Amino acid sequence: TRRVIMLVLLIMLALPFFQPTLWKDKMPSSAQYGINVLYRRFTDDMARFEPWANASASSVYLQSMARSVYVSDFFAYIYYHNPLCDSVPSAVSTPQDVLSTLFWVGATGDSSDGAQFFLPRFH
């Protein structure tokens, strides 16, 4: 009988941890999660490649797979949070599926070492 009592007490104490409302508040929105992924990828790439050091390092970074992935993620973030994207077929995942929209993208001045690598370039 002690085991049954302990089991019932344990279940009563542990049951609140399985309620979805306990964990829902801490989950980021897609906009928060996406910008966090972009920021981490950008800062990790800047620390790894240091493209501002010289022209050779810049060229290596701009032609790397890491840069390609960053640009792809950047465009995906812009697409999925674009409030001006109205004419998309209904069978395709659209920005209207996301409850957050992009309002503004800011960038730093030229004095920052990594600022010139923040936005994708078109050659």
mmCIF file of N, CA and C in Angstrom:
data_model
loop_
_atom_site.group_PDB
_atom_site.id
_atom_site.type_symbol
_atom_site.label_atom_id
_atom_site.label_comp_id
_atom_site.label_asym_id
_atom_site.label_seq_id
_atom_site.Cartn_x
_atom_site.Cartn_y
_atom_site.Cartn_z
ATOM 1 N N THR A 1 0.810 -1.196 0.000
ATOM 2 C CA THR A 1 0.000 0.000 0.000
ATOM 3 C C THR A 1 0.860 1.270 0.000
ATOM 4 N N ARG A 2 2.045 1.213 0.608
ATOM 5 C CA ARG A 2 2.938 2.372 0.590
ATOM 6 C C ARG A 2 3.358 2.697 -0.841
ATOM 7 N N ARG A 3 3.631 1.668 -1.599
ATOM 8 C CA ARG A 3 4.036 1.882 -2.988
ATOM 9 C C ARG A 3 2.921 2.543 -3.785
ATOM 10 N N VAL A 4 1.713 2.140 -3.567
ATOM 11 C CA VAL A 4 0.573 2.724 -4.280
ATOM 12 C C VAL A 4 0.404 4.185 -3.883
ATOM 13 N N ILE A 5 0.532 4.464 -2.608
ATOM 14 C CA ILE A 5 0.416 5.842 -2.136
ATOM 15 C C ILE A 5 1.524 6.702 -2.731
ATOM 16 N N MET A 6 2.748 6.195 -2.738
ATOM 17 C CA MET A 6 3.879 6.939 -3.311
ATOM 18 C C MET A 6 3.683 7.147 -4.813
ATOM 19 N N LEU A 7 3.173 6.147 -5.496
ATOM 20 C CA LEU A 7 2.924 6.264 -6.918
ATOM 21 C C LEU A 7 1.856 7.320 -7.199
ATOM 22 N N VAL A 8 0.799 7.339 -6.446
ATOM 23 C CA VAL A 8 -0.262 8.329 -6.622
ATOM 24 C C VAL A 8 0.272 9.729 -6.330
ATOM 25 N N LEU A 9 1.059 9.895 -5.286
ATOM 26 C CA LEU A 9 1.653 11.196 -4.967
ATOM 27 C C LEU A 9 2.604 11.650 -6.070
ATOM 28 N N LEU A 10 3.388 10.734 -6.581
ATOM 29 C CA LEU A 10 4.322 11.057 -7.659
ATOM 30 C C LEU A 10 3.565 11.499 -8.913
ATOM 31 N N ILE A 11 2.506 10.815 -9.239
ATOM 32 C CA ILE A 11 1.701 11.187 -10.401
ATOM 33 C C ILE A 11 1.068 12.560 -10.190
ATOM 34 N N MET A 12 0.576 12.822 -8.991
ATOM 35 C CA MET A 12 -0.043 14.123 -8.709
ATOM 36 C C MET A 12 0.975 15.259 -8.813
ATOM 37 N N LEU A 13 2.198 15.007 -8.402
ATOM 38 C CA LEU A 13 3.234 16.038 -8.475
ATOM 39 C C LEU A 13 3.774 16.218 -9.885
ATOM 40 N N ALA A 14 3.856 15.145 -10.655
ATOM 41 C CA ALA A 14 4.439 15.212 -11.996
ATOM 42 C C ALA A 14 3.435 15.609 -13.074
ATOM 43 N N LEU A 15 2.168 15.452 -12.823
ATOM 44 C CA LEU A 15 1.151 15.720 -13.835
ATOM 45 C C LEU A 15 1.178 17.150 -14.391
ATOM 46 N N PRO A 16 1.386 18.178 -13.589
ATOM 47 C CA PRO A 16 1.419 19.537 -14.158
ATOM 48 C C PRO A 16 2.535 19.756 -15.190
ATOM 49 N N PHE A 17 3.592 18.997 -15.130
ATOM 50 C CA PHE A 17 4.689 19.156 -16.088
ATOM 51 C C PHE A 17 4.334 18.664 -17.484
ATOM 52 N N PHE A 18 3.249 17.939 -17.605
ATOM 53 C CA PHE A 18 2.833 17.425 -18.907
ATOM 54 C C PHE A 18 1.728 18.261 -19.549
ATOM 55 N N GLN A 19 1.403 19.393 -18.962
ATOM 56 C CA GLN A 19 0.411 20.297 -19.531
ATOM 57 C C GLN A 19 1.076 21.163 -20.598
ATOM 58 N N PRO A 20 0.491 21.279 -21.788
ATOM 59 C CA PRO A 20 1.105 22.075 -22.860
ATOM 60 C C PRO A 20 1.235 23.557 -22.520
ATOM 61 N N THR A 21 0.361 24.072 -21.678
ATOM 62 C CA THR A 21 0.424 25.495 -21.339
ATOM 63 C C THR A 21 1.685 25.834 -20.552
ATOM 64 N N LEU A 22 2.279 24.865 -19.905
ATOM 65 C CA LEU A 22 3.513 25.116 -19.152
ATOM 66 C C LEU A 22 4.667 25.441 -20.084
ATOM 67 N N TRP A 23 4.711 24.843 -21.263
ATOM 68 C CA TRP A 23 5.838 25.002 -22.182
ATOM 69 C C TRP A 23 5.553 25.980 -23.311
ATOM 70 N N LYS A 24 4.306 26.286 -23.586
ATOM 71 C CA LYS A 24 3.940 27.110 -24.737
ATOM 72 C C LYS A 24 4.497 28.527 -24.653
ATOM 73 N N ASP A 25 4.510 29.124 -23.493
ATOM 74 C CA ASP A 25 4.947 30.505 -23.345
ATOM 75 C C ASP A 25 6.426 30.702 -23.667
ATOM 76 N N LYS A 26 7.222 29.669 -23.502
ATOM 77 C CA LYS A 26 8.654 29.796 -23.726
ATOM 78 C C LYS A 26 9.079 29.511 -25.160
ATOM 79 N N MET A 27 8.150 29.069 -25.981
ATOM 80 C CA MET A 27 8.497 28.783 -27.370
ATOM 81 C C MET A 27 8.497 30.078 -28.175
ATOM 82 N N PRO A 28 9.564 30.317 -28.945
ATOM 83 C CA PRO A 28 9.603 31.552 -29.737
ATOM 84 C C PRO A 28 8.677 31.460 -30.954
ATOM 85 N N SER A 29 8.285 32.612 -31.441
ATOM 86 C CA SER A 29 7.507 32.635 -32.676
ATOM 87 C C SER A 29 8.445 32.316 -33.837
ATOM 88 N N SER A 30 7.892 32.103 -35.008
ATOM 89 C CA SER A 30 8.747 31.790 -36.155
ATOM 90 C C SER A 30 9.653 32.967 -36.493
ATOM 91 N N ALA A 31 9.162 34.184 -36.272
ATOM 92 C CA ALA A 31 9.986 35.365 -36.547
ATOM 93 C C ALA A 31 11.164 35.433 -35.589
ATOM 94 N N GLN A 32 10.920 35.185 -34.316
ATOM 95 C CA GLN A 32 12.004 35.208 -33.331
ATOM 96 C C GLN A 32 13.001 34.086 -33.595
ATOM 97 N N TYR A 33 12.479 32.893 -33.856
ATOM 98 C CA TYR A 33 13.356 31.754 -34.110
ATOM 99 C C TYR A 33 14.185 31.978 -35.377
ATOM 100 N N GLY A 34 13.534 32.464 -36.440
ATOM 101 C CA GLY A 34 14.236 32.683 -37.701
ATOM 102 C C GLY A 34 15.335 33.718 -37.589
ATOM 103 N N ILE A 35 15.066 34.835 -36.919
ATOM 104 C CA ILE A 35 16.081 35.872 -36.805
ATOM 105 C C ILE A 35 17.201 35.413 -35.893
ATOM 106 N N ASN A 36 16.890 34.588 -34.913
ATOM 107 C CA ASN A 36 17.927 34.039 -34.050
ATOM 108 C C ASN A 36 18.845 33.104 -34.837
ATOM 109 N N VAL A 37 18.266 32.274 -35.700
ATOM 110 C CA VAL A 37 19.078 31.382 -36.542
ATOM 111 C C VAL A 37 19.972 32.204 -37.473
ATOM 112 N N LEU A 38 19.401 33.235 -38.096
ATOM 113 C CA LEU A 38 20.195 34.094 -38.984
ATOM 114 C C LEU A 38 21.331 34.778 -38.229
ATOM 115 N N TYR A 39 21.023 35.323 -37.069
ATOM 116 C CA TYR A 39 22.036 36.025 -36.289
ATOM 117 C C TYR A 39 23.164 35.088 -35.867
ATOM 118 N N ARG A 40 22.803 33.905 -35.377
ATOM 119 C CA ARG A 40 23.835 32.945 -34.954
ATOM 120 C C ARG A 40 24.679 32.490 -36.135
ATOM 121 N N ARG A 41 24.035 32.223 -37.277
ATOM 122 C CA ARG A 41 24.782 31.793 -38.456
ATOM 123 C C ARG A 41 25.736 32.899 -38.902
ATOM 124 N N PHE A 42 25.250 34.153 -38.921
ATOM 125 C CA PHE A 42 26.077 35.277 -39.349
ATOM 126 C C PHE A 42 27.267 35.473 -38.412
ATOM 127 N N THR A 43 27.039 35.490 -37.109
ATOM 128 C CA THR A 43 28.143 35.716 -36.172
ATOM 129 C C THR A 43 29.123 34.552 -36.166
ATOM 130 N N ASP A 44 28.626 33.337 -36.285
ATOM 131 C CA ASP A 44 29.532 32.179 -36.354
ATOM 132 C C ASP A 44 30.383 32.226 -37.618
ATOM 133 N N ASP A 45 29.770 32.596 -38.747
ATOM 134 C CA ASP A 45 30.530 32.696 -40.000
ATOM 135 C C ASP A 45 31.565 33.807 -39.936
ATOM 136 N N MET A 46 31.218 34.918 -39.336
ATOM 137 C CA MET A 46 32.171 36.030 -39.225
ATOM 138 C C MET A 46 33.353 35.637 -38.353
ATOM 139 N N ALA A 47 33.093 34.930 -37.268
ATOM 140 C CA ALA A 47 34.181 34.490 -36.389
ATOM 141 C C ALA A 47 35.046 33.425 -37.065
ATOM 142 N N ARG A 48 34.422 32.572 -37.848
ATOM 143 C CA ARG A 48 35.156 31.477 -38.495
ATOM 144 C C ARG A 48 36.008 31.962 -39.674
ATOM 145 N N PHE A 49 35.442 32.806 -40.536
ATOM 146 C CA PHE A 49 36.138 33.203 -41.759
ATOM 147 C C PHE A 49 36.896 34.528 -41.656
ATOM 148 N N GLU A 50 36.429 35.442 -40.798
ATOM 149 C CA GLU A 50 36.990 36.789 -40.690
ATOM 150 C C GLU A 50 37.208 37.406 -42.080
ATOM 151 N N PRO A 51 36.140 37.576 -42.845
ATOM 152 C CA PRO A 51 36.281 38.023 -44.234
ATOM 153 C C PRO A 51 36.770 39.454 -44.388
ATOM 154 N N TRP A 52 36.723 40.250 -43.351
ATOM 155 C CA TRP A 52 37.184 41.643 -43.433
ATOM 156 C C TRP A 52 38.700 41.746 -43.324
ATOM 157 N N ALA A 53 39.372 40.659 -42.981
ATOM 158 C CA ALA A 53 40.815 40.695 -42.753
ATOM 159 C C ALA A 53 41.592 41.050 -44.023
ATOM 160 N N ASN A 54 41.237 40.431 -45.135
ATOM 161 C CA ASN A 54 41.905 40.735 -46.405
ATOM 162 C C ASN A 54 41.028 40.255 -47.565
ATOM 163 N N ALA A 55 41.441 40.578 -48.770
ATOM 164 C CA ALA A 55 40.645 40.240 -49.954
ATOM 165 C C ALA A 55 40.541 38.730 -50.153
ATOM 166 N N SER A 56 41.596 38.014 -49.812
ATOM 167 C CA SER A 56 41.590 36.564 -49.968
ATOM 168 C C SER A 56 40.561 35.921 -49.032
ATOM 169 N N ALA A 57 40.538 36.354 -47.774
ATOM 170 C CA ALA A 57 39.573 35.811 -46.808
ATOM 171 C C ALA A 57 38.150 36.172 -47.220
ATOM 172 N N SER A 58 37.964 37.366 -47.745
ATOM 173 C CA SER A 58 36.648 37.789 -48.220
ATOM 174 C C SER A 58 36.184 36.912 -49.374
ATOM 175 N N SER A 59 37.071 36.644 -50.308
ATOM 176 C CA SER A 59 36.738 35.807 -51.456
ATOM 177 C C SER A 59 36.412 34.379 -51.025
ATOM 178 N N VAL A 60 37.187 33.846 -50.091
ATOM 179 C CA VAL A 60 36.946 32.489 -49.599
ATOM 180 C C VAL A 60 35.571 32.413 -48.937
ATOM 181 N N TYR A 61 35.257 33.428 -48.125
ATOM 182 C CA TYR A 61 33.953 33.419 -47.449
ATOM 183 C C TYR A 61 32.803 33.551 -48.444
ATOM 184 N N LEU A 62 32.915 34.478 -49.376
ATOM 185 C CA LEU A 62 31.821 34.707 -50.318
ATOM 186 C C LEU A 62 31.573 33.511 -51.237
ATOM 187 N N GLN A 63 32.557 32.670 -51.443
ATOM 188 C CA GLN A 63 32.394 31.486 -52.285
ATOM 189 C C GLN A 63 32.166 30.212 -51.476
ATOM 190 N N SER A 64 32.078 30.334 -50.152
ATOM 191 C CA SER A 64 31.938 29.156 -49.299
ATOM 192 C C SER A 64 30.495 28.654 -49.247
ATOM 193 N N MET A 65 30.356 27.426 -48.829
ATOM 194 C CA MET A 65 29.034 26.827 -48.646
ATOM 195 C C MET A 65 28.313 27.510 -47.471
ATOM 196 N N ALA A 66 29.066 27.943 -46.466
ATOM 197 C CA ALA A 66 28.465 28.630 -45.320
ATOM 198 C C ALA A 66 27.769 29.908 -45.772
ATOM 199 N N ARG A 67 28.383 30.658 -46.679
ATOM 200 C CA ARG A 67 27.757 31.881 -47.196
ATOM 201 C C ARG A 67 26.505 31.547 -48.002
ATOM 202 N N SER A 68 26.590 30.493 -48.801
ATOM 203 C CA SER A 68 25.442 30.065 -49.594
ATOM 204 C C SER A 68 24.260 29.701 -48.692
ATOM 205 N N VAL A 69 24.532 29.000 -47.614
ATOM 206 C CA VAL A 69 23.477 28.624 -46.674
ATOM 207 C C VAL A 69 22.912 29.869 -45.992
ATOM 208 N N TYR A 70 23.787 30.809 -45.614
ATOM 209 C CA TYR A 70 23.326 32.050 -44.984
ATOM 210 C C TYR A 70 22.398 32.827 -45.921
ATOM 211 N N VAL A 71 22.794 32.976 -47.178
ATOM 212 C CA VAL A 71 21.973 33.717 -48.146
ATOM 213 C C VAL A 71 20.631 33.007 -48.357
ATOM 214 N N SER A 72 20.651 31.703 -48.442
ATOM 215 C CA SER A 72 19.414 30.935 -48.609
ATOM 216 C C SER A 72 18.498 31.131 -47.401
ATOM 217 N N ASP A 73 19.056 31.053 -46.197
ATOM 218 C CA ASP A 73 18.260 31.279 -44.988
ATOM 219 C C ASP A 73 17.738 32.709 -44.922
ATOM 220 N N PHE A 74 18.550 33.659 -45.355
ATOM 221 C CA PHE A 74 18.151 35.066 -45.353
ATOM 222 C C PHE A 74 16.939 35.269 -46.262
ATOM 223 N N PHE A 75 17.008 34.736 -47.476
ATOM 224 C CA PHE A 75 15.893 34.873 -48.410
ATOM 225 C C PHE A 75 14.650 34.133 -47.914
ATOM 226 N N ALA A 76 14.827 32.973 -47.300
ATOM 227 C CA ALA A 76 13.679 32.239 -46.763
ATOM 228 C C ALA A 76 13.012 33.044 -45.647
ATOM 229 N N TYR A 77 13.816 33.664 -44.799
ATOM 230 C CA TYR A 77 13.257 34.481 -43.720
ATOM 231 C C TYR A 77 12.472 35.662 -44.287
ATOM 232 N N ILE A 78 13.058 36.332 -45.265
ATOM 233 C CA ILE A 78 12.374 37.472 -45.884
ATOM 234 C C ILE A 78 11.077 37.011 -46.556
ATOM 235 N N TYR A 79 11.122 35.892 -47.253
ATOM 236 C CA TYR A 79 9.932 35.407 -47.951
ATOM 237 C C TYR A 79 8.806 35.066 -46.970
ATOM 238 N N TYR A 80 9.121 34.289 -45.934
ATOM 239 C CA TYR A 80 8.075 33.815 -45.035
ATOM 240 C C TYR A 80 7.537 34.888 -44.099
ATOM 241 N N HIS A 81 8.182 36.028 -44.032
ATOM 242 C CA HIS A 81 7.680 37.100 -43.176
ATOM 243 C C HIS A 81 7.414 38.367 -43.980
ATOM 244 N N ASN A 82 7.165 38.217 -45.268
ATOM 245 C CA ASN A 82 6.915 39.331 -46.171
ATOM 246 C C ASN A 82 5.428 39.678 -46.173
ATOM 247 N N PRO A 83 5.056 40.860 -45.730
ATOM 248 C CA PRO A 83 3.625 41.206 -45.707
ATOM 249 C C PRO A 83 3.068 41.555 -47.085
ATOM 250 N N LEU A 84 3.901 41.702 -48.093
ATOM 251 C CA LEU A 84 3.448 42.137 -49.409
ATOM 252 C C LEU A 84 3.302 40.997 -50.411
ATOM 253 N N CYS A 85 3.353 39.777 -49.947
ATOM 254 C CA CYS A 85 3.291 38.615 -50.832
ATOM 255 C C CYS A 85 1.857 38.089 -50.866
ATOM 256 N N ASP A 86 1.067 38.557 -51.846
ATOM 257 C CA ASP A 86 -0.345 38.191 -51.907
ATOM 258 C C ASP A 86 -0.689 37.160 -52.981
ATOM 259 N N SER A 87 0.004 37.172 -54.093
ATOM 260 C CA SER A 87 -0.393 36.334 -55.224
ATOM 261 C C SER A 87 0.401 35.035 -55.273
ATOM 262 N N VAL A 88 0.220 34.188 -54.273
ATOM 263 C CA VAL A 88 0.889 32.894 -54.214
ATOM 264 C C VAL A 88 -0.183 31.811 -54.273
ATOM 265 N N PRO A 89 0.020 30.760 -55.073
ATOM 266 C CA PRO A 89 -0.978 29.688 -55.140
ATOM 267 C C PRO A 89 -1.251 29.085 -53.765
ATOM 268 N N SER A 90 -2.461 28.632 -53.545
ATOM 269 C CA SER A 90 -2.846 28.126 -52.222
ATOM 270 C C SER A 90 -2.153 26.812 -51.869
ATOM 271 N N ALA A 91 -1.652 26.076 -52.847
ATOM 272 C CA ALA A 91 -0.985 24.811 -52.567
ATOM 273 C C ALA A 91 0.431 25.008 -52.045
ATOM 274 N N VAL A 92 0.947 26.231 -52.115
ATOM 275 C CA VAL A 92 2.314 26.536 -51.699
ATOM 276 C C VAL A 92 2.279 27.185 -50.324
ATOM 277 N N SER A 93 3.257 26.859 -49.493
ATOM 278 C CA SER A 93 3.365 27.509 -48.198
ATOM 279 C C SER A 93 3.641 28.997 -48.407
ATOM 280 N N THR A 94 2.871 29.847 -47.778
ATOM 281 C CA THR A 94 2.949 31.284 -48.026
ATOM 282 C C THR A 94 3.210 32.063 -46.742
ATOM 283 N N PRO A 95 3.539 33.338 -46.870
ATOM 284 C CA PRO A 95 3.693 34.174 -45.682
ATOM 285 C C PRO A 95 2.407 34.304 -44.868
ATOM 286 N N GLN A 96 1.263 34.087 -45.485
ATOM 287 C CA GLN A 96 0.016 34.171 -44.737
ATOM 288 C C GLN A 96 -0.126 33.005 -43.746
ATOM 289 N N ASP A 97 0.678 31.952 -43.911
ATOM 290 C CA ASP A 97 0.663 30.840 -42.964
ATOM 291 C C ASP A 97 1.352 31.204 -41.655
ATOM 292 N N VAL A 98 2.139 32.255 -41.664
ATOM 293 C CA VAL A 98 2.899 32.686 -40.501
ATOM 294 C C VAL A 98 2.192 33.898 -39.902
ATOM 295 N N LEU A 99 2.145 33.967 -38.594
ATOM 296 C CA LEU A 99 1.421 35.058 -37.950
ATOM 297 C C LEU A 99 2.294 36.295 -37.726
ATOM 298 N N SER A 100 3.560 36.245 -38.093
ATOM 299 C CA SER A 100 4.447 37.391 -37.932
ATOM 300 C C SER A 100 4.872 37.883 -39.305
ATOM 301 N N THR A 101 5.021 39.186 -39.443
ATOM 302 C CA THR A 101 5.487 39.734 -40.710
ATOM 303 C C THR A 101 6.690 40.624 -40.457
ATOM 304 N N LEU A 102 7.516 40.718 -41.470
ATOM 305 C CA LEU A 102 8.707 41.548 -41.394
ATOM 306 C C LEU A 102 8.303 42.988 -41.631
ATOM 307 N N PHE A 103 8.735 43.866 -40.754
ATOM 308 C CA PHE A 103 8.393 45.272 -40.893
ATOM 309 C C PHE A 103 9.591 46.094 -41.333
ATOM 310 N N TRP A 104 10.757 45.777 -40.818
ATOM 311 C CA TRP A 104 11.925 46.606 -41.083
ATOM 312 C C TRP A 104 13.185 45.775 -40.931
ATOM 313 N N VAL A 105 14.138 45.993 -41.812
ATOM 314 C CA VAL A 105 15.456 45.379 -41.687
ATOM 315 C C VAL A 105 16.456 46.513 -41.577
ATOM 316 N N GLY A 106 17.239 46.506 -40.539
ATOM 317 C CA GLY A 106 18.241 47.547 -40.351
ATOM 318 C C GLY A 106 19.630 46.989 -40.559
ATOM 319 N N ALA A 107 20.554 47.835 -40.879
ATOM 320 C CA ALA A 107 21.942 47.432 -41.060
ATOM 321 C C ALA A 107 22.840 48.492 -40.454
ATOM 322 N N THR A 108 24.045 48.101 -40.127
ATOM 323 C CA THR A 108 24.979 49.039 -39.522
ATOM 324 C C THR A 108 25.710 49.829 -40.592
ATOM 325 N N GLY A 109 26.485 50.784 -40.166
ATOM 326 C CA GLY A 109 27.270 51.588 -41.095
ATOM 327 C C GLY A 109 28.482 50.837 -41.608
ATOM 328 N N ASP A 110 29.230 51.488 -42.485
ATOM 329 C CA ASP A 110 30.403 50.855 -43.081
ATOM 330 C C ASP A 110 31.558 50.703 -42.102
ATOM 331 N N SER A 111 31.491 51.358 -40.954
ATOM 332 C CA SER A 111 32.593 51.275 -40.004
ATOM 333 C C SER A 111 32.670 49.919 -39.316
ATOM 334 N N SER A 112 31.595 49.167 -39.325
ATOM 335 C CA SER A 112 31.587 47.843 -38.724
ATOM 336 C C SER A 112 32.260 46.854 -39.670
ATOM 337 N N ASP A 113 33.103 45.977 -39.117
ATOM 338 C CA ASP A 113 33.844 45.028 -39.949
ATOM 339 C C ASP A 113 32.933 44.093 -40.741
ATOM 340 N N GLY A 114 31.895 43.571 -40.093
ATOM 341 C CA GLY A 114 31.054 42.591 -40.757
ATOM 342 C C GLY A 114 29.863 43.157 -41.492
ATOM 343 N N ALA A 115 29.655 44.472 -41.432
ATOM 344 C CA ALA A 115 28.450 45.067 -42.023
ATOM 345 C C ALA A 115 28.354 44.831 -43.520
ATOM 346 N N GLN A 116 29.469 44.838 -44.203
ATOM 347 C CA GLN A 116 29.430 44.664 -45.653
ATOM 348 C C GLN A 116 29.050 43.249 -46.067
ATOM 349 N N PHE A 117 29.048 42.310 -45.118
ATOM 350 C CA PHE A 117 28.712 40.920 -45.433
ATOM 351 C C PHE A 117 27.330 40.532 -44.939
ATOM 352 N N PHE A 118 26.600 41.468 -44.339
ATOM 353 C CA PHE A 118 25.299 41.159 -43.760
ATOM 354 C C PHE A 118 24.248 40.866 -44.826
ATOM 355 N N LEU A 119 24.123 41.747 -45.804
ATOM 356 C CA LEU A 119 23.120 41.563 -46.849
ATOM 357 C C LEU A 119 23.682 40.756 -48.012
ATOM 358 N N PRO A 120 22.862 39.935 -48.645
ATOM 359 C CA PRO A 120 23.323 39.197 -49.822
ATOM 360 C C PRO A 120 23.731 40.157 -50.946
ATOM 361 N N ARG A 121 24.693 39.731 -51.736
ATOM 362 C CA ARG A 121 25.167 40.521 -52.866
ATOM 363 C C ARG A 121 24.715 39.895 -54.160
ATOM 364 N N PHE A 122 24.466 40.740 -55.123
ATOM 365 C CA PHE A 122 24.126 40.252 -56.458
ATOM 366 C C PHE A 122 25.262 40.617 -57.390
ATOM 367 N N HIS A 123 25.814 39.633 -58.050
ATOM 368 C CA HIS A 123 26.941 39.883 -58.953
ATOM 369 C C HIS A 123 26.495 39.796 -60.383
#
